[in-house]
CSV table of C-alpha atoms in Angstrom, one decimal:
chain,number,residue,atom,x,y,z
K,55,MET,CA,-6.5,-33.8,-7.6
K,56,LYS,CA,-3.8,-31.7,-9.1
K,57,SER,CA,-2.5,-29.2,-6.6
K,58,ALA,CA,-2.6,-25.5,-7.3
K,59,GLN,CA,0.5,-23.9,-8.7
K,60,PRO,CA,2.5,-22.0,-6.1
K,61,VAL,CA,2.8,-18.2,-5.9
K,62,VAL,CA,6.4,-17.2,-6.2
K,63,THR,CA,7.3,-14.2,-3.9
K,64,PHE,CA,10.5,-12.3,-3.5
K,65,ARG,CA,11.8,-8.8,-2.8
K,66,ILE,CA,13.8,-6.5,-5.0
K,67,ASP,CA,15.2,-3.5,-3.1
K,68,HIS,CA,12.1,-2.2,-1.2
K,69,LEU,CA,9.5,-3.9,-3.5
K,70,ASP,CA,7.6,-7.1,-2.7
K,71,VAL,CA,6.9,-9.0,-5.9
K,72,GLU,CA,4.4,-11.9,-6.5
K,73,ILE,CA,4.2,-14.1,-9.5
K,74,HIS,CA,0.8,-15.7,-9.8
K,75,PRO,CA,0.0,-18.7,-12.0
K,76,ASP,CA,-2.1,-16.7,-14.4
K,77,ASN,CA,-3.9,-13.4,-14.9
K,78,GLN,CA,-7.1,-14.6,-13.2
K,79,ALA,CA,-5.3,-15.7,-10.1
K,80,MET,CA,-3.4,-12.4,-10.0
K,81,GLY,CA,-6.7,-10.4,-10.3
K,82,VAL,CA,-8.4,-12.4,-7.5
K,83,ALA,CA,-5.3,-12.0,-5.2
K,84,ALA,CA,-5.3,-8.3,-5.9
K,85,ALA,CA,-9.0,-7.9,-5.2
K,86,ASP,CA,-8.6,-9.8,-1.9
K,87,ALA,CA,-5.8,-7.5,-0.8
K,88,ALA,CA,-7.7,-4.4,-2.0
K,89,ALA,CA,-10.8,-5.3,-0.1
K,90,LYS,CA,-8.9,-5.8,3.1
K,91,ILE,CA,-7.1,-2.5,2.8
K,92,ILE,CA,-10.3,-0.6,2.0
K,93,ASN,CA,-12.3,-2.1,4.8
K,94,SER,CA,-9.5,-1.6,7.2
K,95,ALA,CA,-9.4,2.1,6.3
K,96,VAL,CA,-13.2,2.4,6.8
K,97,GLU,CA,-13.0,0.7,10.2
K,98,ARG,CA,-10.2,3.0,11.2
K,99,SER,CA,-11.5,6.4,10.0
K,100,GLY,CA,-15.0,5.8,8.7
K,101,THR,CA,-14.0,6.4,5.0
K,102,ALA,CA,-11.6,5.0,2.4
K,103,ASN,CA,-10.0,6.9,-0.5
K,104,LEU,CA,-9.1,4.8,-3.6
K,105,VAL,CA,-7.3,5.7,-6.8
K,106,LEU,CA,-7.9,3.2,-9.7
K,107,ALA,CA,-6.2,2.6,-13.0
K,108,THR,CA,-7.9,1.7,-16.2
K,109,GLY,CA,-6.9,-0.5,-19.1
K,110,ASN,CA,-6.9,-4.2,-19.9
K,111,SER,CA,-4.4,-5.1,-17.2
K,112,GLN,CA,-7.1,-4.2,-14.6
K,113,LEU,CA,-9.9,-6.3,-15.9
K,114,THR,CA,-9.5,-9.5,-13.9
K,115,PHE,CA,-9.0,-7.4,-10.8
K,116,LEU,CA,-12.0,-5.2,-11.3
K,117,ALA,CA,-14.2,-8.3,-12.0
K,118,ALA,CA,-13.0,-9.9,-8.8
K,119,LEU,CA,-13.3,-6.7,-6.8
K,120,ARG,CA,-17.0,-6.4,-7.7
K,121,LYS,CA,-17.6,-9.6,-5.9
K,122,GLN,CA,-15.8,-8.6,-2.7
K,123,ASN,CA,-17.7,-7.6,0.5
K,124,VAL,CA,-16.6,-4.0,0.6
K,125,ALA,CA,-18.1,-1.0,2.5
K,126,TRP,CA,-18.6,0.8,-0.8
K,127,SER,CA,-20.8,3.5,0.5
K,128,ALA,CA,-17.9,4.8,2.6
K,129,VAL,CA,-15.5,4.8,-0.4
K,130,THR,CA,-14.4,7.8,-2.5
K,131,VAL,CA,-13.0,6.8,-5.8
K,132,PHE,CA,-10.4,8.8,-7.9
K,133,HIS,CA,-8.6,7.7,-11.0
K,134,MET,CA,-5.2,8.5,-12.3
K,135,ASP,CA,-5.3,9.9,-15.8
K,136,GLU,CA,-7.6,11.0,-18.6
K,137,TYR,CA,-7.3,12.0,-22.2
K,138,LEU,CA,-7.8,15.7,-23.1
K,139,ASN,CA,-10.6,16.5,-25.4
K,140,LEU,CA,-11.7,13.0,-26.3
K,141,PRO,CA,-15.1,13.3,-28.0
K,142,ALA,CA,-17.9,13.2,-25.4
K,143,GLY,CA,-19.3,9.8,-24.8
K,144,HIS,CA,-16.3,8.0,-26.4
K,145,PRO,CA,-16.1,4.5,-24.8
K,146,ALA,CA,-12.3,4.8,-24.4
K,147,GLY,CA,-12.7,7.6,-21.8
K,148,PHE,CA,-11.4,6.4,-18.5
K,149,PRO,CA,-14.4,7.4,-16.3
K,150,ALA,CA,-16.6,5.4,-18.7
K,151,PHE,CA,-14.3,2.4,-18.4
K,152,LEU,CA,-14.5,2.5,-14.6
K,153,ARG,CA,-18.3,2.9,-14.7
K,154,ARG,CA,-18.6,-0.2,-17.0
K,155,HIS,CA,-16.3,-2.4,-15.0
K,156,LEU,CA,-17.0,-1.3,-11.5
K,157,LEU,CA,-19.0,1.8,-10.6
K,158,ASP,CA,-22.2,0.7,-12.4
K,159,GLU,CA,-22.1,-2.5,-10.2
K,160,VAL,CA,-21.3,-1.0,-6.8
K,161,ARG,CA,-22.6,2.2,-5.2
K,162,VAL,CA,-19.6,4.2,-3.9
K,163,GLY,CA,-19.8,7.2,-1.7
K,164,ALA,CA,-18.3,9.6,-4.3
K,165,PHE,CA,-16.5,9.4,-7.6
K,166,TYR,CA,-14.3,12.2,-8.8
K,167,PRO,CA,-13.3,11.8,-12.5
K,168,VAL,CA,-10.2,13.5,-13.9
K,169,PRO,CA,-11.5,16.4,-16.1
K,170,GLY,CA,-11.1,15.7,-19.8
K,171,HIS,CA,-12.5,18.9,-21.1
K,172,PRO,CA,-11.3,21.7,-18.8
K,173,ALA,CA,-11.9,25.3,-19.6
K,174,ASP,CA,-8.6,26.1,-17.8
K,175,LEU,CA,-6.0,23.3,-17.8
K,176,THR,CA,-3.9,24.7,-15.0
K,177,SER,CA,-6.9,25.2,-12.8
K,178,ALA,CA,-8.1,21.7,-13.6
K,179,CYS,CA,-4.8,20.1,-12.5
K,180,ARG,CA,-4.6,22.2,-9.3
K,181,GLY,CA,-8.2,21.4,-8.5
K,182,TYR,CA,-7.8,17.7,-8.8
K,183,GLU,CA,-4.6,17.9,-6.7
K,184,ALA,CA,-6.6,19.8,-4.1
K,185,LEU,CA,-9.2,17.0,-4.0
K,186,LEU,CA,-6.5,14.3,-3.6
K,187,ARG,CA,-4.8,16.3,-0.8
K,188,ALA,CA,-8.2,16.7,0.9
K,189,HIS,CA,-8.8,12.9,0.7
K,190,PRO,CA,-5.5,11.2,1.6
K,191,VAL,CA,-5.3,8.1,-0.5
K,192,ASP,CA,-5.5,4.8,1.3
K,193,LEU,CA,-4.9,2.6,-1.8
K,194,CYS,CA,-3.7,3.3,-5.3
K,195,VAL,CA,-4.1,0.4,-7.8
K,196,LEU,CA,-2.1,0.9,-10.9
K,197,GLY,CA,-0.5,-0.9,-13.9
K,198,ILE,CA,2.7,-0.7,-15.9
K,199,GLY,CA,2.6,0.4,-19.5
K,200,GLU,CA,4.4,-1.4,-22.3
K,201,ASN,CA,7.0,1.4,-22.3
K,202,GLY,CA,7.3,1.2,-18.5
K,203,HIS,CA,5.0,4.2,-17.8
K,204,LEU,CA,3.0,4.6,-14.6
K,205,ALA,CA,-0.3,6.4,-15.2
K,206,PHE,CA,0.6,8.6,-18.2
K,207,ASN,CA,4.1,9.4,-16.9
K,208,ASP,CA,5.9,8.2,-20.0
K,209,PRO,CA,9.7,8.0,-20.2
K,210,PRO,CA,11.7,10.0,-19.4
K,211,ALA,CA,9.7,10.5,-16.2
K,212,ASP,CA,10.5,13.0,-13.4
K,213,PHE,CA,10.6,11.3,-10.0
K,214,GLY,CA,10.9,14.5,-8.0
K,215,GLU,CA,8.0,16.7,-9.2
K,216,ALA,CA,6.3,18.9,-6.6
K,217,ASP,CA,3.0,18.9,-8.4
K,218,TRP,CA,0.7,15.9,-8.0
K,219,VAL,CA,-1.3,16.4,-11.2
K,220,LYS,CA,-0.1,17.7,-14.6
K,221,ALA,CA,-0.9,17.8,-18.3
K,222,VAL,CA,1.3,15.7,-20.6
K,223,ASP,CA,2.1,15.0,-24.2
K,224,LEU,CA,1.6,11.3,-24.8
K,225,ASP,CA,4.4,9.1,-26.1
K,226,GLU,CA,3.6,7.4,-29.4
K,227,HIS,CA,4.3,4.0,-27.7
K,228,SER,CA,1.6,4.7,-25.1
K,229,ARG,CA,-0.9,5.7,-27.9
K,230,ARG,CA,-0.1,2.6,-29.9
K,231,GLN,CA,-0.8,0.5,-26.8
K,232,GLN,CA,-4.3,1.9,-26.7
K,233,VAL,CA,-4.9,0.8,-30.2
K,234,GLY,CA,-3.4,-2.6,-29.5
K,235,GLU,CA,-5.7,-3.1,-26.5
K,236,GLY,CA,-8.7,-2.4,-28.8
K,237,HIS,CA,-9.8,1.0,-27.3
K,238,PHE,CA,-9.3,2.8,-30.6
K,239,ASP,CA,-9.2,1.6,-34.2
K,240,ARG,CA,-6.4,3.8,-35.5
K,241,LEU,CA,-3.4,5.7,-34.0
K,242,ASP,CA,-4.8,9.0,-35.3
K,243,GLU,CA,-7.9,8.5,-33.2
K,244,VAL,CA,-5.9,8.4,-29.9
K,245,PRO,CA,-5.6,11.9,-28.2
K,246,THR,CA,-2.1,13.3,-28.0
K,247,ARG,CA,-2.5,14.9,-24.6
K,248,ALA,CA,-3.8,13.9,-21.2
K,249,ILE,CA,-4.0,14.9,-17.6
K,250,THR,CA,-2.2,12.5,-15.2
K,251,LEU,CA,-1.2,12.0,-11.6
K,252,THR,CA,2.6,12.5,-11.4
K,253,ILE,CA,4.9,9.9,-9.9
K,254,THR,CA,4.8,12.1,-6.7
K,255,GLY,CA,1.0,12.1,-6.7
K,256,LEU,CA,0.8,8.3,-7.2
K,257,ARG,CA,3.4,7.7,-4.4
K,258,SER,CA,1.4,9.8,-2.0
K,259,ALA,CA,-0.9,6.8,-1.4
K,260,ALA,CA,-0.5,4.9,1.8
K,261,THR,CA,-0.5,1.6,-0.1
K,262,MET,CA,0.1,0.8,-3.8
K,263,LEU,CA,-0.8,-2.4,-5.6
K,264,CYS,CA,0.7,-2.6,-9.1
K,265,LEU,CA,-0.8,-5.1,-11.4
K,266,ALA,CA,1.1,-6.0,-14.6
K,267,PRO,CA,-0.1,-9.3,-16.3
K,268,GLU,CA,0.3,-10.5,-19.8
K,269,ARG,CA,3.4,-11.3,-22.0
K,270,ARG,CA,3.3,-7.9,-23.7
K,271,LYS,CA,4.3,-6.4,-20.4
K,272,ALA,CA,7.3,-8.8,-19.9
K,273,ALA,CA,10.0,-6.4,-21.3
K,274,ALA,CA,8.8,-3.5,-19.2
K,275,VAL,CA,8.6,-5.6,-16.0
K,276,HIS,CA,12.2,-6.9,-16.7
K,277,ARG,CA,13.5,-3.3,-17.1
K,278,ALA,CA,11.7,-2.1,-14.0
K,279,LEU,CA,13.1,-4.9,-11.8
K,280,THR,CA,16.6,-5.4,-13.2
K,281,GLY,CA,17.6,-2.1,-14.8
K,282,PRO,CA,18.6,1.2,-13.2
K,283,VAL,CA,16.1,3.1,-11.1
K,284,ASP,CA,15.6,6.2,-13.3
K,285,GLY,CA,13.1,8.0,-15.5
K,286,THR,CA,13.9,5.9,-18.6
K,287,CYS,CA,11.7,3.2,-17.0
K,288,PRO,CA,9.2,5.0,-14.8
K,289,ALA,CA,8.0,1.8,-13.2
K,290,SER,CA,11.5,1.3,-11.7
K,291,ILE,CA,10.6,3.8,-9.0
K,292,LEU,CA,8.5,1.0,-7.5
K,293,ARG,CA,11.7,-0.5,-6.2
K,294,ARG,CA,12.2,2.6,-4.0
K,295,THR,CA,8.5,2.6,-2.8
K,296,PRO,CA,8.2,0.6,0.4
K,297,GLN,CA,4.4,0.8,0.4
K,298,ALA,CA,4.2,-0.8,-3.0
K,299,ARG,CA,3.5,-4.4,-4.0
K,300,LEU,CA,3.9,-5.7,-7.5
K,301,LEU,CA,1.6,-8.6,-8.8
K,302,LEU,CA,2.6,-10.4,-12.0
K,303,ASP,CA,1.4,-13.5,-13.8
K,304,ARG,CA,3.8,-16.1,-15.3
K,305,ASP,CA,3.6,-14.4,-18.7
K,306,SER,CA,4.6,-11.0,-17.6
K,307,ALA,CA,7.4,-12.5,-15.4
K,308,SER,CA,8.7,-14.7,-18.3
K,309,LEU,CA,11.9,-12.7,-18.8
K,310,LEU,CA,12.9,-12.7,-15.1
K,311,GLU,CA,15.4,-15.2,-13.8
K,312,PRO,CA,13.7,-18.3,-12.4
K,313,ARG,CA,13.2,-18.2,-8.7
K,314,ASN,CA,12.3,-21.0,-6.2
K,315,PRO,CA,8.7,-20.8,-5.1
K,316,GLU,CA,8.1,-19.4,-1.6
K,317,ARG,CA,4.9,-19.2,0.3
K,318,THR,CA,2.7,-16.2,-0.5
K,319,GLY,CA,3.9,-13.4,1.7
K,320,GLY,CA,7.5,-14.7,1.9
K,321,ALA,CA,10.6,-12.9,0.6
K,322,GLU,CA,14.1,-13.8,-0.5
């Protein structure tokens, strides 16, 4: 029988990186890790607080997470961004995405969607930040955008913001990515503004798992891991985030220098 391909693991600055054989293997590994983190938090404090990303990069992870033995009734779920003023019921809305791919299948203790139609934008951002501060995040699972964004922190991103939640104007590259992923038919259908957790808000999590599969993410991954750590590539801040772990597949890692395989959990 052919042996399984090894997982390549290494460290860049403070960031542990894993290269899995394919997207499916990456998603299963991420779900295994997430389930352990969530259940450990529940055992420790009786509850677990989880921030989830949306988008196609999360699909294999969410499918695998649904199959995990998780104490879902003790879990509070947040997510990290949402379009402003997307038509009600639009399937591209991020709460709808999470319901389709996870929350309709498991019964969590509570789900707090980012408000997409706030009467007062400033109050909405402050209110969501207050919820996050009242529920210290045990795990944040996020992705990397094709332009290097984290959540909707497009370049140039501010790594030092005091606020945890803010309204943003969306970069055209981010909006085109949404069309490319099939969530909208045309660019003019994609909203131009959103609410997002800031880099500071994301990094408030005790643990972060960043999932970035697929060849279309290869250039952003390469910039994040080999370029300067600055706002021109928001994902580069992961290299200064000791509680973060980056999971790739061979396609998204295709522009990185080849490395010798190590056992999963090893470093070089």
